Coordinates of N, CA, C and O in Angstrom, one line a residue:
M185 N -2.9 4.9 -28.7 CA -2.3 3.9 -27.9 C -2.7 4.0 -26.5 O -3.3 5.0 -26.1
G186 N -2.5 3.0 -25.7 CA -2.9 3.0 -24.3 C -3.5 1.7 -23.9 O -3.4 0.7 -24.6
T187 N -4.1 1.7 -22.8 CA -4.7 0.5 -22.2 C -5.9 0.8 -21.4 O -6.1 1.9 -21.0
D188 N -6.8 -0.2 -21.3 CA -8.0 0.0 -20.5 C -7.8 -0.5 -19.1 O -8.7 -0.1 -18.2
L189 N -6.8 -1.3 -18.8 CA -6.7 -1.9 -17.5 C -5.2 -1.8 -17.0 O -4.3 -1.6 -17.8
G190 N -5.0 -1.8 -15.7 CA -3.6 -1.8 -15.2 C -3.6 -2.3 -13.8 O -4.6 -2.4 -13.1
I191 N -2.3 -2.5 -13.3 CA -2.1 -2.9 -12.0 C -1.0 -2.0 -11.4 O 0.0 -1.8 -12.1
Y192 N -1.2 -1.5 -10.2 CA -0.2 -0.7 -9.5 C 0.1 -1.4 -8.2 O -0.7 -1.6 -7.3
C193 N 1.4 -1.9 -8.2 CA 1.8 -2.7 -7.0 C 2.7 -1.8 -6.1 O 3.6 -1.2 -6.6
V194 N 2.4 -1.9 -4.8 CA 3.1 -1.1 -3.8 C 3.7 -2.0 -2.8 O 3.0 -2.9 -2.3
L195 N 5.0 -1.9 -2.5 CA 5.6 -2.7 -1.4 C 5.6 -1.8 -0.1 O 6.2 -0.7 -0.1
Y196 N 4.9 -2.3 0.9 CA 4.8 -1.5 2.2 C 5.7 -2.2 3.2 O 5.6 -3.3 3.5
F197 N 6.7 -1.4 3.7 CA 7.6 -1.9 4.7 C 7.9 -0.7 5.7 O 8.4 0.3 5.4
K198 N 7.5 -1.0 6.9 CA 7.6 0.1 7.9 C 8.1 -0.6 9.2 O 7.5 -1.5 9.8
V199 N 9.2 -0.1 9.7 CA 9.8 -0.5 11.0 C 10.3 0.8 11.7 O 10.2 1.9 11.2
D200 N 10.8 0.6 12.9 CA 11.3 1.7 13.7 C 12.4 2.5 13.0 O 12.4 3.8 13.0
S201 N 13.3 1.9 12.3 CA 14.3 2.6 11.6 C 14.0 3.1 10.2 O 14.7 3.8 9.6
F202 N 12.8 2.8 9.7 CA 12.3 3.3 8.4 C 10.8 3.6 8.6 O 10.0 2.7 8.5
S203 N 10.5 4.8 8.8 CA 9.1 5.2 9.1 C 8.3 5.7 8.0 O 7.2 6.3 8.2
E204 N 8.7 5.6 6.8 CA 8.0 6.1 5.6 C 7.0 5.0 5.1 O 7.3 3.8 5.3
P205 N 5.9 5.3 4.6 CA 5.4 6.6 4.4 C 4.7 7.1 5.6 O 4.0 6.4 6.3
K206 N 4.9 8.4 5.9 CA 4.3 9.0 7.1 C 2.8 9.1 6.9 O 2.4 9.3 5.8
G207 N 2.1 9.0 8.0 CA 0.7 9.2 7.9 C -0.1 7.9 7.7 O -1.4 8.0 7.7
F208 N 0.6 6.8 7.5 CA -0.1 5.6 7.4 C 0.4 4.6 8.4 O 1.6 4.3 8.5
N209 N -0.5 4.1 9.3 CA -0.1 3.2 10.4 C 0.0 1.8 9.9 O 0.6 0.9 10.6
D210 N -0.7 1.5 8.8 CA -0.7 0.1 8.3 C -0.9 0.1 6.8 O -1.3 1.1 6.2
S211 N -0.8 -1.1 6.2 CA -0.9 -1.2 4.7 C -2.4 -1.0 4.3 O -2.6 -0.5 3.2
A212 N -3.3 -1.3 5.2 CA -4.7 -1.1 4.8 C -5.1 0.3 4.7 O -5.8 0.7 3.7
S213 N -4.6 1.2 5.5 CA -4.9 2.6 5.4 C -4.3 3.2 4.2 O -4.8 4.1 3.5
L214 N -3.1 2.7 3.8 CA -2.4 3.2 2.6 C -3.3 2.7 1.4 O -3.5 3.6 0.4
L215 N -3.7 1.5 1.4 CA -4.6 1.0 0.2 C -5.9 1.9 0.1 O -6.2 2.2 -1.0
L216 N -6.5 2.1 1.2 CA -7.7 3.0 1.2 C -7.4 4.3 0.6 O -8.2 4.8 -0.3
D217 N -6.4 5.0 1.0 CA -6.0 6.3 0.4 C -5.7 6.2 -1.1 O -6.1 7.1 -1.8
L218 N -4.9 5.2 -1.5 CA -4.6 5.1 -2.9 C -5.8 4.8 -3.7 O -6.0 5.4 -4.8
N219 N -6.8 4.0 -3.2 CA -8.0 3.7 -4.0 C -8.9 5.0 -4.1 O -9.4 5.3 -5.1
K220 N -8.9 5.8 -3.0 CA -9.7 7.0 -3.0 C -9.1 8.0 -4.1 O -9.8 8.6 -4.9
K221 N -7.7 8.1 -4.1 CA -7.1 9.0 -5.1 C -7.3 8.5 -6.5 O -7.4 9.3 -7.4
A222 N -7.3 7.2 -6.7 CA -7.5 6.6 -8.0 C -8.9 7.0 -8.5 O -9.1 7.3 -9.7
Q223 N -9.9 6.9 -7.6 CA -11.3 7.2 -8.0 C -11.4 8.7 -8.4 O -12.1 9.1 -9.3
E224 N -10.7 9.6 -7.6 CA -10.8 11.0 -7.8 C -10.2 11.3 -9.2 O -10.6 12.3 -9.9
E225 N -9.2 10.6 -9.7 CA -8.6 10.8 -10.9 C -9.2 10.0 -12.1 O -8.6 9.9 -13.2
D226 N -10.3 9.3 -11.8 CA -11.0 8.5 -12.7 C -10.1 7.4 -13.3 O -10.1 7.1 -14.5
L227 N -9.4 6.7 -12.3 CA -8.6 5.6 -12.7 C -9.2 4.3 -12.1 O -8.5 3.5 -11.5
G228 N -10.5 4.1 -12.3 CA -11.2 2.9 -11.7 C -10.7 1.6 -12.3 O -11.0 0.6 -11.7
N229 N -10.1 1.7 -13.5 CA -9.6 0.4 -14.1 C -8.2 0.0 -13.7 O -7.7 -0.9 -14.3
I230 N -7.7 0.7 -12.7 CA -6.4 0.4 -12.2 C -6.6 -0.4 -10.9 O -7.2 0.1 -9.9
C231 N -6.0 -1.6 -10.8 CA -6.1 -2.5 -9.7 C -4.9 -2.1 -8.8 O -3.7 -2.3 -9.3
I232 N -5.1 -1.7 -7.6 CA -4.0 -1.4 -6.7 C -3.8 -2.5 -5.7 O -4.8 -2.9 -5.0
I233 N -2.6 -3.0 -5.6 CA -2.2 -4.1 -4.7 C -1.1 -3.6 -3.8 O -0.1 -3.1 -4.3
V234 N -1.3 -3.8 -2.5 CA -0.3 -3.4 -1.5 C 0.2 -4.7 -0.9 O -0.6 -5.4 -0.3
Y235 N 1.5 -4.9 -1.0 CA 2.1 -6.1 -0.4 C 2.8 -5.6 0.9 O 3.7 -4.8 0.9
D236 N 2.3 -6.1 2.1 CA 2.9 -5.7 3.4 C 4.1 -6.6 3.7 O 4.0 -7.7 4.0
C237 N 5.3 -6.0 3.5 CA 6.5 -6.7 3.8 C 7.1 -6.4 5.2 O 8.2 -6.8 5.4
T238 N 6.3 -5.8 6.0 CA 6.7 -5.5 7.4 C 6.9 -6.8 8.1 O 6.1 -7.7 8.0
E239 N 8.0 -6.9 8.9 CA 8.3 -8.2 9.6 C 7.2 -8.4 10.7 O 6.9 -7.5 11.4
K240 N 6.6 -9.6 10.7 CA 5.6 -10.0 11.6 C 6.2 -10.7 12.8 O 7.2 -11.3 12.7
T241 N 5.6 -10.6 14.0 CA 6.1 -11.3 15.2 C 5.8 -12.8 15.0 O 4.6 -13.1 14.7
S242 N 6.7 -13.6 15.2 CA 6.6 -15.0 15.1 C 5.6 -15.5 16.1 O 5.6 -15.0 17.3
V243 N 4.8 -16.5 15.8 CA 3.8 -17.1 16.7 C 4.5 -17.6 18.0 O 4.0 -17.5 19.1
C244 N 5.7 -18.2 17.8 CA 6.4 -18.8 19.0 C 6.9 -17.7 19.9 O 7.3 -18.0 21.1
K245 N 7.0 -16.4 19.5 CA 7.4 -15.3 20.3 C 6.3 -14.5 21.0 O 6.6 -13.6 21.7
L246 N 5.1 -14.9 20.7 CA 4.0 -14.2 21.3 C 3.8 -14.6 22.8 O 4.1 -15.6 23.3

């Protein structure tokens, strides 16, 4: 049993009051690290998707 393909979805949310995961300044650096680890474990058939849920500054407030 098993599968040949998979999706790993990560919700990224980082604000002053919630600073986890430590070591990652943005969702792109987290995605790069997860993809690197997936390749090291021979999980190339796993699609990693990171959704950045961090609140963005509104255009009208810039």
